[in-house]
Amino acid sequence: MSAASYTQSQTQEPPQQLTYAVLSALLGYPDEELIDALPMLRSLLNQEQAGHLAPILDLLANNPDLIQLQEQYVETFDSKPSHSLHLFEHIHGESRDRGQAMVDLRNEYIEHGLLPDTTELPDYIPLFLEFLSQIPAEKAAELLGDAIHILSRIQEKLARAQSPYAAIFQVLRGMTPVEPEPLPEPPQGDMEETMVTFGPNADGTEPMLYRKPAVDQPVTFYETDPRKETVSNIAAEK
């Protein structure tokens, strides 16, 4: 069964798009706005999702020291390259292929009528999840199936480090039937130019996550913390 048909066959509540938006918000840098939004975020999840996400939800909700939460976030994602929240760093490292892959992913956003008005790189995972929350479910499932190989690798490393953030990637793993494939270690610098791709056409000729142009949609990213606004917008339409 393809990722697209898998999405079509499910009758989930809440819809996948809403789940992507919630996960994007939870992966954001913890601030007062995120903490205040936790009850709403929890309410937008079904019981199974809330159960899987309990480690990170409880961490954010029950720690009164915001500075400590922020330090833990930086230590988890910014201080450890193996936990990086940038997709292509895990397969291309700092090689030139990473830059081209990000150009292609940005073009994917634009082809769907979504202009990433942000200082974050296109392969920033919270931004990628926000993108999935705003495109048709079939397309989002297809792209998640492409990215799950990287996301699963991050989940394994976070779980090994006993990080509550592993729960977010565990939920993403459960949202696609695609089986993650093992990844080689990313190349160092420009010494290695090999491209990593997945899927039936994985012959090294196209960068990961690249797709043919789709019909534009009148949706744009927001300049300030798009993840929280996206969650609110989708929740209002529920």
mmCIF file of C-alpha atoms in Angstrom:
data_model
loop_
_atom_site.group_PDB
_atom_site.id
_atom_site.type_symbol
_atom_site.label_atom_id
_atom_site.label_comp_id
_atom_site.label_asym_id
_atom_site.label_seq_id
_atom_site.Cartn_x
_atom_site.Cartn_y
_atom_site.Cartn_z
ATOM 1 C CA MET A 1 0.000 0.000 0.000
ATOM 2 C CA SER A 2 1.376 3.420 -0.951
ATOM 3 C CA ALA A 3 1.674 6.277 1.546
ATOM 4 C CA ALA A 4 -1.024 8.172 -0.360
ATOM 5 C CA SER A 5 -3.536 5.306 -0.380
ATOM 6 C CA TYR A 6 -2.753 4.656 3.273
ATOM 7 C CA THR A 7 -3.844 8.197 4.109
ATOM 8 C CA GLN A 8 -6.982 7.873 2.026
ATOM 9 C CA SER A 9 -7.947 4.642 3.785
ATOM 10 C CA GLN A 10 -7.813 6.145 7.257
ATOM 11 C CA THR A 11 -10.724 7.871 8.988
ATOM 12 C CA GLN A 12 -8.790 9.551 11.726
ATOM 13 C CA GLU A 13 -9.894 12.156 14.227
ATOM 14 C CA PRO A 14 -8.125 14.539 14.324
ATOM 15 C CA PRO A 15 -7.004 14.660 10.660
ATOM 16 C CA GLN A 16 -3.372 14.108 9.767
ATOM 17 C CA GLN A 17 -2.881 17.775 8.865
ATOM 18 C CA LEU A 18 -3.838 18.862 12.356
ATOM 19 C CA THR A 19 -1.448 16.343 13.872
ATOM 20 C CA TYR A 20 1.410 17.669 11.730
ATOM 21 C CA ALA A 21 0.669 21.188 12.994
ATOM 22 C CA VAL A 22 0.629 20.094 16.643
ATOM 23 C CA LEU A 23 3.909 18.179 16.265
ATOM 24 C CA SER A 24 5.475 21.178 14.561
ATOM 25 C CA ALA A 25 4.509 23.387 17.500
ATOM 26 C CA LEU A 26 5.856 20.893 20.061
ATOM 27 C CA LEU A 27 9.205 20.798 18.247
ATOM 28 C CA GLY A 28 9.535 24.567 18.494
ATOM 29 C CA TYR A 29 11.758 26.427 20.929
ATOM 30 C CA PRO A 30 9.908 26.470 24.254
ATOM 31 C CA ASP A 31 8.596 29.904 25.198
ATOM 32 C CA GLU A 32 5.696 31.257 27.217
ATOM 33 C CA GLU A 33 3.357 31.194 24.227
ATOM 34 C CA LEU A 34 3.997 27.499 23.646
ATOM 35 C CA ILE A 35 3.515 26.679 27.322
ATOM 36 C CA ASP A 36 0.235 28.599 27.379
ATOM 37 C CA ALA A 37 -0.936 26.738 24.263
ATOM 38 C CA LEU A 38 -0.310 23.259 25.715
ATOM 39 C CA PRO A 39 -3.910 22.633 26.891
ATOM 40 C CA MET A 40 -5.177 23.476 23.405
ATOM 41 C CA LEU A 41 -2.532 21.353 21.730
ATOM 42 C CA ARG A 42 -3.372 18.395 23.964
ATOM 43 C CA SER A 43 -7.085 18.795 23.204
ATOM 44 C CA LEU A 44 -6.408 18.561 19.462
ATOM 45 C CA LEU A 45 -4.895 15.083 19.785
ATOM 46 C CA ASN A 46 -6.753 11.813 20.012
ATOM 47 C CA GLN A 47 -6.247 9.607 23.046
ATOM 48 C CA GLU A 48 -3.607 7.409 21.425
ATOM 49 C CA GLN A 49 -1.566 10.359 20.190
ATOM 50 C CA ALA A 50 -1.770 12.105 23.564
ATOM 51 C CA GLY A 51 -0.579 8.904 25.220
ATOM 52 C CA HIS A 52 2.465 8.608 22.953
ATOM 53 C CA LEU A 53 3.266 12.295 23.429
ATOM 54 C CA ALA A 54 2.856 12.239 27.211
ATOM 55 C CA PRO A 55 6.652 12.445 27.878
ATOM 56 C CA ILE A 56 7.072 15.744 26.017
ATOM 57 C CA LEU A 57 3.676 17.169 26.998
ATOM 58 C CA ASP A 58 4.347 16.451 30.666
ATOM 59 C CA LEU A 59 7.877 17.843 30.467
ATOM 60 C CA LEU A 60 6.642 21.139 29.053
ATOM 61 C CA ALA A 61 3.561 21.387 31.269
ATOM 62 C CA ASN A 62 5.090 20.388 34.596
ATOM 63 C CA ASN A 63 8.423 22.218 34.575
ATOM 64 C CA PRO A 64 8.002 25.706 36.090
ATOM 65 C CA ASP A 65 11.516 26.760 35.045
ATOM 66 C CA LEU A 66 11.245 28.024 31.454
ATOM 67 C CA ILE A 67 14.973 28.780 31.333
ATOM 68 C CA GLN A 68 15.718 25.160 32.152
ATOM 69 C CA LEU A 69 13.383 23.962 29.399
ATOM 70 C CA GLN A 70 15.109 26.225 26.911
ATOM 71 C CA GLU A 71 18.548 25.058 27.996
ATOM 72 C CA GLN A 72 17.438 21.445 27.646
ATOM 73 C CA TYR A 73 16.110 22.168 24.149
ATOM 74 C CA VAL A 74 19.397 23.771 23.067
ATOM 75 C CA GLU A 75 21.381 20.913 24.591
ATOM 76 C CA THR A 76 19.204 18.354 22.797
ATOM 77 C CA PHE A 77 19.074 19.815 19.298
ATOM 78 C CA ASP A 78 21.708 22.518 18.892
ATOM 79 C CA SER A 79 24.612 20.936 20.743
ATOM 80 C CA LYS A 80 24.378 17.473 19.155
ATOM 81 C CA PRO A 81 24.631 17.208 15.346
ATOM 82 C CA SER A 82 23.170 13.692 15.515
ATOM 83 C CA HIS A 83 19.934 15.232 16.866
ATOM 84 C CA SER A 84 19.834 18.112 14.380
ATOM 85 C CA LEU A 85 16.403 19.388 13.373
ATOM 86 C CA HIS A 86 17.594 19.882 9.791
ATOM 87 C CA LEU A 87 16.652 16.967 7.547
ATOM 88 C CA PHE A 88 19.457 17.095 5.033
ATOM 89 C CA GLU A 89 22.223 17.419 7.601
ATOM 90 C CA HIS A 90 21.599 13.744 8.383
ATOM 91 C CA ILE A 91 22.253 12.543 4.821
ATOM 92 C CA HIS A 92 24.381 15.218 3.154
ATOM 93 C CA GLY A 93 26.315 16.639 6.107
ATOM 94 C CA GLU A 94 27.944 19.883 5.005
ATOM 95 C CA SER A 95 28.537 18.739 1.427
ATOM 96 C CA ARG A 96 27.393 20.743 -1.592
ATOM 97 C CA ASP A 97 24.524 18.291 -2.124
ATOM 98 C CA ARG A 98 22.822 19.645 0.971
ATOM 99 C CA GLY A 99 22.553 23.114 -0.524
ATOM 100 C CA GLN A 100 21.020 21.799 -3.731
ATOM 101 C CA ALA A 101 18.591 19.595 -1.784
ATOM 102 C CA MET A 102 17.410 22.630 0.186
ATOM 103 C CA VAL A 103 16.866 24.582 -3.023
ATOM 104 C CA ASP A 104 14.726 21.734 -4.341
ATOM 105 C CA LEU A 105 12.721 21.532 -1.107
ATOM 106 C CA ARG A 106 12.130 25.281 -1.125
ATOM 107 C CA ASN A 107 10.899 24.946 -4.698
ATOM 108 C CA GLU A 108 8.529 22.234 -3.451
ATOM 109 C CA TYR A 109 7.070 24.742 -0.992
ATOM 110 C CA ILE A 110 6.714 27.405 -3.671
ATOM 111 C CA GLU A 111 5.145 24.990 -6.159
ATOM 112 C CA HIS A 112 2.363 24.446 -3.615
ATOM 113 C CA GLY A 113 1.790 28.184 -3.275
ATOM 114 C CA LEU A 114 3.602 28.328 0.073
ATOM 115 C CA LEU A 115 6.281 30.972 0.470
ATOM 116 C CA PRO A 116 8.569 30.236 3.457
ATOM 117 C CA ASP A 117 8.829 33.750 4.912
ATOM 118 C CA THR A 118 11.223 32.787 7.670
ATOM 119 C CA THR A 119 14.893 32.857 8.575
ATOM 120 C CA GLU A 120 14.872 29.074 9.056
ATOM 121 C CA LEU A 121 16.400 26.827 6.405
ATOM 122 C CA PRO A 122 13.890 24.925 4.240
ATOM 123 C CA ASP A 123 14.853 21.564 5.762
ATOM 124 C CA TYR A 124 14.090 22.703 9.327
ATOM 125 C CA ILE A 125 11.786 19.926 10.558
ATOM 126 C CA PRO A 126 9.173 22.116 12.331
ATOM 127 C CA LEU A 127 8.874 24.138 9.098
ATOM 128 C CA PHE A 128 8.613 20.944 7.045
ATOM 129 C CA LEU A 129 5.836 19.647 9.323
ATOM 130 C CA GLU A 130 4.002 22.948 9.047
ATOM 131 C CA PHE A 131 4.229 22.576 5.274
ATOM 132 C CA LEU A 132 2.705 19.086 5.498
ATOM 133 C CA SER A 133 -0.153 20.501 7.574
ATOM 134 C CA GLN A 134 -1.114 22.909 4.784
ATOM 135 C CA ILE A 135 -1.055 20.699 1.680
ATOM 136 C CA PRO A 136 -3.437 17.910 0.561
ATOM 137 C CA ALA A 137 -3.298 14.790 2.714
ATOM 138 C CA GLU A 138 -2.139 12.538 -0.140
ATOM 139 C CA LYS A 139 0.833 14.758 -0.935
ATOM 140 C CA ALA A 140 1.719 15.173 2.746
ATOM 141 C CA ALA A 141 1.690 11.386 3.231
ATOM 142 C CA GLU A 142 3.913 10.951 0.175
ATOM 143 C CA LEU A 143 6.497 13.441 1.442
ATOM 144 C CA LEU A 144 6.378 12.029 4.971
ATOM 145 C CA GLY A 145 7.079 8.609 3.473
ATOM 146 C CA ASP A 146 10.181 10.054 1.795
ATOM 147 C CA ALA A 147 11.398 11.745 4.969
ATOM 148 C CA ILE A 148 10.593 8.964 7.452
ATOM 149 C CA HIS A 149 14.011 7.354 6.900
ATOM 150 C CA ILE A 150 15.653 10.443 8.396
ATOM 151 C CA LEU A 151 12.973 11.097 11.015
ATOM 152 C CA SER A 152 13.192 7.503 12.245
ATOM 153 C CA ARG A 153 16.943 7.808 12.585
ATOM 154 C CA ILE A 154 16.547 10.930 14.713
ATOM 155 C CA GLN A 155 13.919 9.140 16.833
ATOM 156 C CA GLU A 156 16.310 6.258 17.503
ATOM 157 C CA LYS A 157 19.105 8.592 18.587
ATOM 158 C CA LEU A 158 16.823 10.652 20.813
ATOM 159 C CA ALA A 159 15.430 7.486 22.380
ATOM 160 C CA ARG A 160 18.955 6.253 23.021
ATOM 161 C CA ALA A 161 19.616 9.530 24.826
ATOM 162 C CA GLN A 162 16.333 9.086 26.761
ATOM 163 C CA SER A 163 15.025 12.402 25.454
ATOM 164 C CA PRO A 164 11.277 13.088 25.818
ATOM 165 C CA TYR A 165 11.416 14.642 22.337
ATOM 166 C CA ALA A 166 11.754 11.139 20.886
ATOM 167 C CA ALA A 167 7.989 10.794 21.386
ATOM 168 C CA ILE A 168 7.304 13.343 18.625
ATOM 169 C CA PHE A 169 9.262 11.322 16.087
ATOM 170 C CA GLN A 170 7.645 8.121 17.315
ATOM 171 C CA VAL A 171 4.224 9.568 16.428
ATOM 172 C CA LEU A 172 5.507 10.568 12.973
ATOM 173 C CA ARG A 173 6.776 7.018 12.481
ATOM 174 C CA GLY A 174 3.260 5.739 13.158
ATOM 175 C CA MET A 175 1.719 8.071 10.567
ATOM 176 C CA THR A 176 3.185 6.266 7.529
ATOM 177 C CA PRO A 177 3.328 2.631 6.403
ATOM 178 C CA VAL A 178 6.731 3.208 4.792
ATOM 179 C CA GLU A 179 9.444 1.128 6.463
ATOM 180 C CA PRO A 180 12.520 3.224 7.333
ATOM 181 C CA GLU A 181 15.708 2.209 5.559
ATOM 182 C CA PRO A 182 19.117 2.366 7.256
ATOM 183 C CA LEU A 183 21.146 5.437 6.372
ATOM 184 C CA PRO A 184 24.901 5.777 5.914
ATOM 185 C CA GLU A 185 26.682 8.301 8.054
ATOM 186 C CA PRO A 186 26.551 11.790 6.456
ATOM 187 C CA PRO A 187 29.642 12.876 4.517
ATOM 188 C CA GLN A 188 32.141 15.310 5.979
ATOM 189 C CA GLY A 189 32.530 18.622 4.145
ATOM 190 C CA ASP A 190 32.736 18.384 0.355
ATOM 191 C CA MET A 191 34.666 15.111 0.250
ATOM 192 C CA GLU A 192 31.612 13.008 -0.571
ATOM 193 C CA GLU A 193 29.083 13.973 -3.245
ATOM 194 C CA THR A 194 26.896 10.829 -3.121
ATOM 195 C CA MET A 195 23.167 11.539 -3.001
ATOM 196 C CA VAL A 196 20.791 9.555 -0.798
ATOM 197 C CA THR A 197 17.279 8.973 -2.138
ATOM 198 C CA PHE A 198 14.425 6.589 -1.486
ATOM 199 C CA GLY A 199 11.413 5.210 -3.297
ATOM 200 C CA PRO A 200 10.810 3.348 -6.582
ATOM 201 C CA ASN A 201 12.834 5.889 -8.570
ATOM 202 C CA ALA A 202 15.729 6.019 -6.109
ATOM 203 C CA ASP A 203 18.492 5.914 -8.729
ATOM 204 C CA GLY A 204 20.499 8.873 -7.469
ATOM 205 C CA THR A 205 19.253 11.214 -10.201
ATOM 206 C CA GLU A 206 16.872 13.304 -8.091
ATOM 207 C CA PRO A 207 17.375 14.870 -4.655
ATOM 208 C CA MET A 208 15.266 13.578 -1.790
ATOM 209 C CA LEU A 209 11.799 15.114 -1.384
ATOM 210 C CA TYR A 210 11.773 16.587 -4.906
ATOM 211 C CA ARG A 211 8.451 16.231 -6.690
ATOM 212 C CA LYS A 212 6.890 17.512 -9.909
ATOM 213 C CA PRO A 213 5.018 20.831 -9.693
ATOM 214 C CA ALA A 214 1.530 20.760 -8.206
ATOM 215 C CA VAL A 215 -1.347 23.192 -8.478
ATOM 216 C CA ASP A 216 -0.690 26.312 -6.396
ATOM 217 C CA GLN A 217 -2.791 27.018 -3.336
ATOM 218 C CA PRO A 218 -3.377 30.484 -1.821
ATOM 219 C CA VAL A 219 -1.564 29.746 1.431
ATOM 220 C CA THR A 220 1.543 31.424 2.822
ATOM 221 C CA PHE A 221 3.799 30.873 5.775
ATOM 222 C CA TYR A 222 3.725 33.487 8.509
ATOM 223 C CA GLU A 223 6.699 35.594 9.513
ATOM 224 C CA THR A 224 6.343 35.073 13.281
ATOM 225 C CA ASP A 225 6.077 31.569 14.718
ATOM 226 C CA PRO A 226 3.960 30.031 11.933
ATOM 227 C CA ARG A 227 3.517 26.759 13.810
ATOM 228 C CA LYS A 228 1.302 28.207 16.535
ATOM 229 C CA GLU A 229 -0.814 30.184 14.078
ATOM 230 C CA THR A 230 -1.248 27.134 11.886
ATOM 231 C CA VAL A 231 -2.519 25.062 14.811
ATOM 232 C CA SER A 232 -5.022 27.757 15.745
ATOM 233 C CA ASN A 233 -6.260 28.112 12.171
ATOM 234 C CA ILE A 234 -6.766 24.376 11.668
ATOM 235 C CA ALA A 235 -8.405 23.986 15.068
ATOM 236 C CA ALA A 236 -10.857 26.767 14.235
ATOM 237 C CA GLU A 237 -11.853 24.910 11.070
ATOM 238 C CA LYS A 238 -12.275 21.568 12.818
#
